Amino acid sequence: MSNPSAHLHIFDHPLIHHKLSYIRDRHTNTRDFRRLLSEIATLMTYEVCRDFVTESAEVETPLERTRVRRIATPITLVPVLRAGLGMTRGVLEMIPEARVGHIGIRRDESTALPVGYYTKLPSDVAAGPVILVDPMLATGGSSDYAITLLREAGCTDVRLVCLVAAPEGVARLAKAHPEVRIYAAALDRELDSNKYIRPGLGDAGDRCYGTG
Ligand code: PRP
Ligand code: URA
């Protein structure tokens, strides 16, 4: 994994890029888009959890008692609706015990500003790391909104996992939330005049749910 700056981690795993190549392809249908999004989320999760704190425990193997290590705190996965939902199953493949909170945000089509419409988080969400998933980091408005909600709930360890990030979104989060680590499969070139990521993959929510 390359590390262009302290808070941004870009994956260079061949499997992730192979799958991303099909997800970018306009000819990829909804069924395959959803499958690929979930598979990439699974692959990313392994790295995102690398430094989770573990604690010592004791178990009895069939032969004797022994010390083992287990993740010390509850983990919360928070998809940003709608497109982030497409990454949920993939992350849960790796962390089936994670709690799942939801944050609903839509970008206003004329202003590209985030409009929040739903929040449901575990009451002790701040008790452990939060994996915030949203495939697209464009202007950064939606992620900024979601991270602000999580910080207001007391969260100090928030990791944003996206597929494609734009430099504008990365810069915004670095300024507003410098403690948040961003994991992305690709850092794309720019935003266009409609605030879409170029080359990007189009509208992630529409492609995920066949609503385009
Ligand atoms: C998309 C995407 C992000 C947001 C990114 O959601 O899933 O949440 O846009 O853009 P930003 O960084 O400029 O805020 P959208 O608002 O299209 O909602 P949807 O997932 O329900 O389609
Ligand atoms: N939201 C998307 O789904 N795609 C973009 O390129 C930008 C915002």
PDB file of C-alpha atoms and ligand atoms in Angstrom:
ATOM      1  CA  MET A   1       0.000   0.000   0.000  1.00  0.00           C
ATOM      2  CA  SER A   2       1.445   3.391  -0.911  1.00  0.00           C
ATOM      3  CA  ASN A   3       1.172   6.342   1.444  1.00  0.00           C
ATOM      4  CA  PRO A   4       1.127   9.697  -0.393  1.00  0.00           C
ATOM      5  CA  SER A   5       0.496  11.519   2.902  1.00  0.00           C
ATOM      6  CA  ALA A   6       0.057  10.658   6.543  1.00  0.00           C
ATOM      7  CA  HIS A   7      -3.726  10.473   6.382  1.00  0.00           C
ATOM      8  CA  LEU A   8      -4.245   8.979   2.899  1.00  0.00           C
ATOM      9  CA  HIS A   9      -3.587   5.340   2.077  1.00  0.00           C
ATOM     10  CA  ILE A  10      -3.881   4.229  -1.536  1.00  0.00           C
ATOM     11  CA  PHE A  11      -4.031   0.482  -2.145  1.00  0.00           C
ATOM     12  CA  ASP A  12      -1.736  -0.988  -4.749  1.00  0.00           C
ATOM     13  CA  HIS A  13      -2.941  -4.587  -4.525  1.00  0.00           C
ATOM     14  CA  PRO A  14      -3.367  -6.187  -7.977  1.00  0.00           C
ATOM     15  CA  LEU A  15      -6.663  -7.849  -7.035  1.00  0.00           C
ATOM     16  CA  ILE A  16      -8.169  -4.534  -5.917  1.00  0.00           C
ATOM     17  CA  HIS A  17      -7.091  -2.817  -9.132  1.00  0.00           C
ATOM     18  CA  HIS A  18      -8.279  -5.705 -11.277  1.00  0.00           C
ATOM     19  CA  LYS A  19     -11.735  -5.473  -9.738  1.00  0.00           C
ATOM     20  CA  LEU A  20     -11.733  -1.664  -9.831  1.00  0.00           C
ATOM     21  CA  SER A  21     -11.062  -1.805 -13.575  1.00  0.00           C
ATOM     22  CA  TYR A  22     -14.383  -3.622 -14.096  1.00  0.00           C
ATOM     23  CA  ILE A  23     -16.255  -1.378 -11.701  1.00  0.00           C
ATOM     24  CA  ARG A  24     -15.133   1.702 -13.656  1.00  0.00           C
ATOM     25  CA  ASP A  25     -16.272   0.134 -16.950  1.00  0.00           C
ATOM     26  CA  ARG A  26     -19.601   1.642 -18.059  1.00  0.00           C
ATOM     27  CA  HIS A  27     -20.595  -1.752 -19.513  1.00  0.00           C
ATOM     28  CA  THR A  28     -20.495  -3.478 -16.118  1.00  0.00           C
ATOM     29  CA  ASN A  29     -24.066  -4.265 -15.090  1.00  0.00           C
ATOM     30  CA  THR A  30     -25.709  -3.689 -11.713  1.00  0.00           C
ATOM     31  CA  ARG A  31     -25.293  -7.270 -10.554  1.00  0.00           C
ATOM     32  CA  ASP A  32     -21.536  -7.292 -11.252  1.00  0.00           C
ATOM     33  CA  PHE A  33     -21.067  -3.746  -9.924  1.00  0.00           C
ATOM     34  CA  ARG A  34     -22.580  -4.782  -6.600  1.00  0.00           C
ATOM     35  CA  ARG A  35     -20.535  -7.963  -6.404  1.00  0.00           C
ATOM     36  CA  LEU A  36     -17.276  -6.170  -7.208  1.00  0.00           C
ATOM     37  CA  LEU A  37     -17.966  -3.366  -4.721  1.00  0.00           C
ATOM     38  CA  SER A  38     -18.522  -5.902  -1.991  1.00  0.00           C
ATOM     39  CA  GLU A  39     -15.432  -7.926  -2.928  1.00  0.00           C
ATOM     40  CA  ILE A  40     -13.183  -4.851  -2.927  1.00  0.00           C
ATOM     41  CA  ALA A  41     -14.562  -3.836   0.466  1.00  0.00           C
ATOM     42  CA  THR A  42     -13.577  -7.251   1.837  1.00  0.00           C
ATOM     43  CA  LEU A  43     -10.040  -6.935   0.484  1.00  0.00           C
ATOM     44  CA  MET A  44      -9.609  -3.427   1.886  1.00  0.00           C
ATOM     45  CA  THR A  45     -10.875  -4.355   5.332  1.00  0.00           C
ATOM     46  CA  TYR A  46      -7.902  -6.602   6.022  1.00  0.00           C
ATOM     47  CA  GLU A  47      -5.556  -3.601   5.814  1.00  0.00           C
ATOM     48  CA  VAL A  48      -7.882  -1.101   7.475  1.00  0.00           C
ATOM     49  CA  CYS A  49      -7.901  -3.250  10.643  1.00  0.00           C
ATOM     50  CA  ARG A  50      -4.139  -3.796  10.728  1.00  0.00           C
ATOM     51  CA  ASP A  51      -3.482  -1.754  13.895  1.00  0.00           C
ATOM     52  CA  PHE A  52      -6.655  -2.508  15.844  1.00  0.00           C
ATOM     53  CA  VAL A  53      -5.828  -2.886  19.522  1.00  0.00           C
ATOM     54  CA  THR A  54      -5.844  -6.456  20.837  1.00  0.00           C
ATOM     55  CA  GLU A  55      -5.993  -7.781  24.384  1.00  0.00           C
ATOM     56  CA  SER A  56      -4.855 -10.997  25.930  1.00  0.00           C
ATOM     57  CA  ALA A  57      -7.379 -13.719  26.738  1.00  0.00           C
ATOM     58  CA  GLU A  58      -7.243 -17.356  27.753  1.00  0.00           C
ATOM     59  CA  VAL A  59      -8.886 -20.293  26.020  1.00  0.00           C
ATOM     60  CA  GLU A  60      -8.782 -24.010  26.435  1.00  0.00           C
ATOM     61  CA  THR A  61      -7.662 -25.824  23.331  1.00  0.00           C
ATOM     62  CA  PRO A  62      -8.547 -29.528  23.115  1.00  0.00           C
ATOM     63  CA  LEU A  63      -5.119 -30.105  24.731  1.00  0.00           C
ATOM     64  CA  GLU A  64      -4.389 -27.305  27.233  1.00  0.00           C
ATOM     65  CA  ARG A  65      -5.071 -23.730  28.330  1.00  0.00           C
ATOM     66  CA  THR A  66      -3.272 -21.068  26.315  1.00  0.00           C
ATOM     67  CA  ARG A  67      -3.108 -17.310  25.919  1.00  0.00           C
ATOM     68  CA  VAL A  68      -4.611 -15.777  22.775  1.00  0.00           C
ATOM     69  CA  ARG A  69      -5.188 -12.269  21.402  1.00  0.00           C
ATOM     70  CA  ARG A  70      -8.558 -10.791  20.626  1.00  0.00           C
ATOM     71  CA  ILE A  71      -9.649  -7.387  19.373  1.00  0.00           C
ATOM     72  CA  ALA A  72     -10.142  -5.354  22.516  1.00  0.00           C
ATOM     73  CA  THR A  73     -12.997  -3.012  21.629  1.00  0.00           C
ATOM     74  CA  PRO A  74     -16.281  -3.177  19.726  1.00  0.00           C
ATOM     75  CA  ILE A  75     -16.020  -2.234  16.069  1.00  0.00           C
ATOM     76  CA  THR A  76     -18.703  -0.215  14.326  1.00  0.00           C
ATOM     77  CA  LEU A  77     -19.233  -0.185  10.595  1.00  0.00           C
ATOM     78  CA  VAL A  78     -21.066   2.875   9.296  1.00  0.00           C
ATOM     79  CA  PRO A  79     -22.190   2.904   5.667  1.00  0.00           C
ATOM     80  CA  VAL A  80     -23.223   6.248   4.167  1.00  0.00           C
ATOM     81  CA  LEU A  81     -26.530   5.636   2.379  1.00  0.00           C
ATOM     82  CA  ARG A  82     -27.063   4.708  -0.266  1.00  0.00           C
ATOM     83  CA  ALA A  83     -23.855   3.686  -2.007  1.00  0.00           C
ATOM     84  CA  GLY A  84     -21.985   2.819   1.189  1.00  0.00           C
ATOM     85  CA  LEU A  85     -24.508   0.049   1.781  1.00  0.00           C
ATOM     86  CA  GLY A  86     -22.946  -1.709  -1.193  1.00  0.00           C
ATOM     87  CA  MET A  87     -19.728  -2.144   0.840  1.00  0.00           C
ATOM     88  CA  THR A  88     -21.408  -3.378   4.028  1.00  0.00           C
ATOM     89  CA  ARG A  89     -21.639  -7.085   3.273  1.00  0.00           C
ATOM     90  CA  GLY A  90     -18.021  -7.124   2.110  1.00  0.00           C
ATOM     91  CA  VAL A  91     -16.723  -5.627   5.364  1.00  0.00           C
ATOM     92  CA  LEU A  92     -18.933  -7.933   7.448  1.00  0.00           C
ATOM     93  CA  GLU A  93     -17.401 -10.937   5.665  1.00  0.00           C
ATOM     94  CA  MET A  94     -14.203 -10.047   7.545  1.00  0.00           C
ATOM     95  CA  ILE A  95     -15.705  -8.624  10.759  1.00  0.00           C
ATOM     96  CA  PRO A  96     -19.026 -10.429  11.251  1.00  0.00           C
ATOM     97  CA  GLU A  97     -19.269  -9.222  14.852  1.00  0.00           C
ATOM     98  CA  ALA A  98     -19.206  -5.516  13.901  1.00  0.00           C
ATOM     99  CA  ARG A  99     -22.208  -3.380  14.823  1.00  0.00           C
ATOM    100  CA  VAL A 100     -23.693  -1.458  11.902  1.00  0.00           C
ATOM    101  CA  GLY A 101     -24.768   2.167  12.209  1.00  0.00           C
ATOM    102  CA  HIS A 102     -26.284   4.084   9.303  1.00  0.00           C
ATOM    103  CA  ILE A 103     -25.945   7.667   8.117  1.00  0.00           C
ATOM    104  CA  GLY A 104     -28.206   8.797   5.285  1.00  0.00           C
ATOM    105  CA  ILE A 105     -26.890  11.656   3.160  1.00  0.00           C
ATOM    106  CA  ARG A 106     -27.742  12.765  -0.344  1.00  0.00           C
ATOM    107  CA  ARG A 107     -25.963  15.368  -2.397  1.00  0.00           C
ATOM    108  CA  ASP A 108     -28.249  18.147  -3.544  1.00  0.00           C
ATOM    109  CA  GLU A 109     -28.083  17.914  -7.341  1.00  0.00           C
ATOM    110  CA  SER A 110     -27.926  21.646  -7.976  1.00  0.00           C
ATOM    111  CA  THR A 111     -25.527  22.688  -5.213  1.00  0.00           C
ATOM    112  CA  ALA A 112     -23.605  19.418  -4.608  1.00  0.00           C
ATOM    113  CA  LEU A 113     -24.014  20.156  -0.894  1.00  0.00           C
ATOM    114  CA  PRO A 114     -24.782  17.276   1.503  1.00  0.00           C
ATOM    115  CA  VAL A 115     -28.286  16.884   2.914  1.00  0.00           C
ATOM    116  CA  GLY A 116     -28.511  14.529   5.873  1.00  0.00           C
ATOM    117  CA  TYR A 117     -31.757  12.576   6.262  1.00  0.00           C
ATOM    118  CA  TYR A 118     -31.094   9.703   8.658  1.00  0.00           C
ATOM    119  CA  THR A 119     -28.756   8.753  11.500  1.00  0.00           C
ATOM    120  CA  LYS A 120     -28.813   5.639  13.650  1.00  0.00           C
ATOM    121  CA  LEU A 121     -25.685   4.721  15.590  1.00  0.00           C
ATOM    122  CA  PRO A 122     -24.995   2.368  18.511  1.00  0.00           C
ATOM    123  CA  SER A 123     -25.245   4.363  21.769  1.00  0.00           C
ATOM    124  CA  ASP A 124     -21.616   3.451  22.605  1.00  0.00           C
ATOM    125  CA  VAL A 125     -20.303   4.020  19.079  1.00  0.00           C
ATOM    126  CA  ALA A 126     -17.283   5.829  20.568  1.00  0.00           C
ATOM    127  CA  ALA A 127     -16.173   2.704  22.453  1.00  0.00           C
ATOM    128  CA  GLY A 128     -14.056   1.486  19.543  1.00  0.00           C
ATOM    129  CA  PRO A 129     -12.958   2.166  15.992  1.00  0.00           C
ATOM    130  CA  VAL A 130     -15.478   3.234  13.363  1.00  0.00           C
ATOM    131  CA  ILE A 131     -15.128   2.103   9.762  1.00  0.00           C
ATOM    132  CA  LEU A 132     -17.032   4.650   7.675  1.00  0.00           C
ATOM    133  CA  VAL A 133     -17.704   3.367   4.161  1.00  0.00           C
ATOM    134  CA  ASP A 134     -18.711   5.328   1.082  1.00  0.00           C
ATOM    135  CA  PRO A 135     -17.355   4.437  -2.365  1.00  0.00           C
ATOM    136  CA  MET A 136     -17.034   8.065  -3.514  1.00  0.00           C
ATOM    137  CA  LEU A 137     -15.053  10.918  -1.941  1.00  0.00           C
ATOM    138  CA  ALA A 138     -15.760  13.793  -4.343  1.00  0.00           C
ATOM    139  CA  THR A 139     -16.036  17.304  -2.839  1.00  0.00           C
ATOM    140  CA  GLY A 140     -15.782  15.653   0.576  1.00  0.00           C
ATOM    141  CA  GLY A 141     -19.005  17.331   1.721  1.00  0.00           C
ATOM    142  CA  SER A 142     -20.801  14.058   2.522  1.00  0.00           C
ATOM    143  CA  SER A 143     -17.839  12.495   4.337  1.00  0.00           C
ATOM    144  CA  ASP A 144     -17.182  15.726   6.232  1.00  0.00           C
ATOM    145  CA  TYR A 145     -20.840  15.700   7.335  1.00  0.00           C
ATOM    146  CA  ALA A 146     -20.689  12.041   8.428  1.00  0.00           C
ATOM    147  CA  ILE A 147     -17.358  12.416  10.265  1.00  0.00           C
ATOM    148  CA  THR A 148     -18.649  15.512  12.073  1.00  0.00           C
ATOM    149  CA  LEU A 149     -21.662  13.499  13.306  1.00  0.00           C
ATOM    150  CA  LEU A 150     -19.349  10.725  14.503  1.00  0.00           C
ATOM    151  CA  ARG A 151     -17.043  13.170  16.270  1.00  0.00           C
ATOM    152  CA  GLU A 152     -20.037  14.782  17.968  1.00  0.00           C
ATOM    153  CA  ALA A 153     -20.906  11.277  19.196  1.00  0.00           C
ATOM    154  CA  GLY A 154     -17.431  11.124  20.762  1.00  0.00           C
ATOM    155  CA  CYS A 155     -15.639   8.947  18.197  1.00  0.00           C
ATOM    156  CA  THR A 156     -11.875   9.441  18.138  1.00  0.00           C
ATOM    157  CA  ASP A 157     -10.900   6.611  15.776  1.00  0.00           C
ATOM    158  CA  VAL A 158     -12.709   7.041  12.450  1.00  0.00           C
ATOM    159  CA  ARG A 159     -11.366   5.433   9.275  1.00  0.00           C
ATOM    160  CA  LEU A 160     -12.960   6.360   5.974  1.00  0.00           C
ATOM    161  CA  VAL A 161     -12.893   3.628   3.346  1.00  0.00           C
ATOM    162  CA  CYS A 162     -13.747   4.620  -0.214  1.00  0.00           C
ATOM    163  CA  LEU A 163     -13.144   3.292  -3.674  1.00  0.00           C
ATOM    164  CA  VAL A 164     -12.315   6.436  -5.572  1.00  0.00           C
ATOM    165  CA  ALA A 165     -11.162   9.736  -4.067  1.00  0.00           C
ATOM    166  CA  ALA A 166     -10.764  13.154  -5.686  1.00  0.00           C
ATOM    167  CA  PRO A 167      -7.907  15.451  -4.609  1.00  0.00           C
ATOM    168  CA  GLU A 168     -10.469  18.090  -3.579  1.00  0.00           C
ATOM    169  CA  GLY A 169     -12.186  15.735  -1.137  1.00  0.00           C
ATOM    170  CA  VAL A 170      -8.928  14.507   0.331  1.00  0.00           C
ATOM    171  CA  ALA A 171      -7.747  18.091   0.887  1.00  0.00           C
ATOM    172  CA  ARG A 172     -11.033  19.062   2.528  1.00  0.00           C
ATOM    173  CA  LEU A 173     -10.918  16.166   4.988  1.00  0.00           C
ATOM    174  CA  ALA A 174      -7.229  16.680   5.726  1.00  0.00           C
ATOM    175  CA  LYS A 175      -8.088  20.194   6.822  1.00  0.00           C
ATOM    176  CA  ALA A 176     -11.376  19.519   8.633  1.00  0.00           C
ATOM    177  CA  HIS A 177     -10.510  16.146  10.191  1.00  0.00           C
ATOM    178  CA  PRO A 178      -6.744  15.650  10.098  1.00  0.00           C
ATOM    179  CA  GLU A 179      -6.953  12.699  12.498  1.00  0.00           C
ATOM    180  CA  VAL A 180      -9.106  10.629  10.121  1.00  0.00           C
ATOM    181  CA  ARG A 181      -7.327   8.117   7.968  1.00  0.00           C
ATOM    182  CA  ILE A 182      -8.634   7.757   4.427  1.00  0.00           C
ATOM    183  CA  TYR A 183      -8.248   4.439   2.605  1.00  0.00           C
ATOM    184  CA  ALA A 184      -8.932   4.504  -1.144  1.00  0.00           C
ATOM    185  CA  ALA A 185      -8.361   2.154  -4.059  1.00  0.00           C
ATOM    186  CA  ALA A 186      -7.551   5.096  -6.317  1.00  0.00           C
ATOM    187  CA  LEU A 187      -6.858   8.813  -6.162  1.00  0.00           C
ATOM    188  CA  ASP A 188      -8.402  10.185  -9.343  1.00  0.00           C
ATOM    189  CA  ARG A 189      -7.497  13.271 -11.354  1.00  0.00           C
ATOM    190  CA  GLU A 190     -10.133  15.888 -10.565  1.00  0.00           C
ATOM    191  CA  LEU A 191     -13.759  16.892 -10.196  1.00  0.00           C
ATOM    192  CA  ASP A 192     -15.632  18.076 -13.270  1.00  0.00           C
ATOM    193  CA  SER A 193     -17.993  21.067 -13.425  1.00  0.00           C
ATOM    194  CA  ASN A 194     -20.823  18.883 -12.024  1.00  0.00           C
ATOM    195  CA  LYS A 195     -18.588  17.821  -9.116  1.00  0.00           C
ATOM    196  CA  TYR A 196     -18.290  14.289 -10.490  1.00  0.00           C
ATOM    197  CA  ILE A 197     -14.995  12.478 -10.111  1.00  0.00           C
ATOM    198  CA  ARG A 198     -12.956  12.093 -13.339  1.00  0.00           C
ATOM    199  CA  PRO A 199     -12.282   9.494 -14.588  1.00  0.00           C
ATOM    200  CA  GLY A 200     -14.338   8.060 -11.707  1.00  0.00           C
ATOM    201  CA  LEU A 201     -17.037   5.465 -12.151  1.00  0.00           C
ATOM    202  CA  GLY A 202     -20.155   7.600 -12.526  1.00  0.00           C
ATOM    203  CA  ASP A 203     -22.925   7.757  -9.938  1.00  0.00           C
ATOM    204  CA  ALA A 204     -22.116   4.992  -7.475  1.00  0.00           C
ATOM    205  CA  GLY A 205     -25.591   4.848  -5.899  1.00  0.00           C
ATOM    206  CA  ASP A 206     -27.355   4.642  -9.245  1.00  0.00           C
ATOM    207  CA  ARG A 207     -24.959   2.017 -10.566  1.00  0.00           C
ATOM    208  CA  CYS A 208     -25.278  -0.031  -7.392  1.00  0.00           C
ATOM    209  CA  TYR A 209     -29.057  -0.016  -7.342  1.00  0.00           C
ATOM    210  CA  GLY A 210     -29.935   0.282 -11.044  1.00  0.00           C
ATOM    211  CA  THR A 211     -31.638   3.644 -10.584  1.00  0.00           C
ATOM    212  CA  GLY A 212     -29.735   5.642 -13.213  1.00  0.00           C
TER     213      GLY A 212
HETATM  214  C1  PRP B   1     -22.626  10.060  -3.538  1.00  0.00           C
HETATM  215  C2  PRP B   1     -21.580   9.202  -2.874  1.00  0.00           C
HETATM  216  C3  PRP B   1     -21.170  10.055  -1.704  1.00  0.00           C
HETATM  217  C4  PRP B   1     -21.280  11.442  -2.257  1.00  0.00           C
HETATM  218  C5  PRP B   1     -19.909  11.956  -2.606  1.00  0.00           C
HETATM  219  O1  PRP B   1     -23.846   9.930  -2.893  1.00  0.00           O
HETATM  220  O2  PRP B   1     -22.032   7.939  -2.507  1.00  0.00           O
HETATM  221  O3  PRP B   1     -21.983   9.882  -0.567  1.00  0.00           O
HETATM  222  O4  PRP B   1     -22.090  11.371  -3.439  1.00  0.00           O
HETATM  223  O5  PRP B   1     -19.935  13.261  -3.004  1.00  0.00           O
HETATM  224  P1  PRP B   1     -19.295  14.456  -2.144  1.00  0.00           P
HETATM  225  O6  PRP B   1     -17.954  13.987  -1.689  1.00  0.00           O
HETATM  226  O7  PRP B   1     -19.207  15.579  -3.140  1.00  0.00           O
HETATM  227  O8  PRP B   1     -20.216  14.762  -1.012  1.00  0.00           O
HETATM  228  P2  PRP B   1     -25.183  10.619  -3.448  1.00  0.00           P
HETATM  229  O9  PRP B   1     -25.356  11.953  -2.836  1.00  0.00           O
HETATM  230  O10 PRP B   1     -25.214  10.539  -4.932  1.00  0.00           O
HETATM  231  O11 PRP B   1     -26.323   9.705  -2.822  1.00  0.00           O
HETATM  232  P3  PRP B   1     -26.748   8.202  -3.148  1.00  0.00           P
HETATM  233  O12 PRP B   1     -25.626   7.306  -2.675  1.00  0.00           O
HETATM  234  O13 PRP B   1     -27.998   8.020  -2.379  1.00  0.00           O
HETATM  235  O14 PRP B   1     -26.953   8.085  -4.629  1.00  0.00           O
HETATM  236  N1  URA B   2     -21.052  10.867  -6.297  1.00  0.00           N
HETATM  237  C1  URA B   2     -20.917   9.830  -7.151  1.00  0.00           C
HETATM  238  O1  URA B   2     -21.650   8.833  -7.044  1.00  0.00           O
HETATM  239  N2  URA B   2     -20.003   9.920  -8.117  1.00  0.00           N
HETATM  240  C2  URA B   2     -19.193  10.993  -8.261  1.00  0.00           C
HETATM  241  O2  URA B   2     -18.342  10.993  -9.171  1.00  0.00           O
HETATM  242  C3  URA B   2     -19.334  12.058  -7.356  1.00  0.00           C
HETATM  243  C4  URA B   2     -20.267  11.972  -6.376  1.00  0.00           C
END
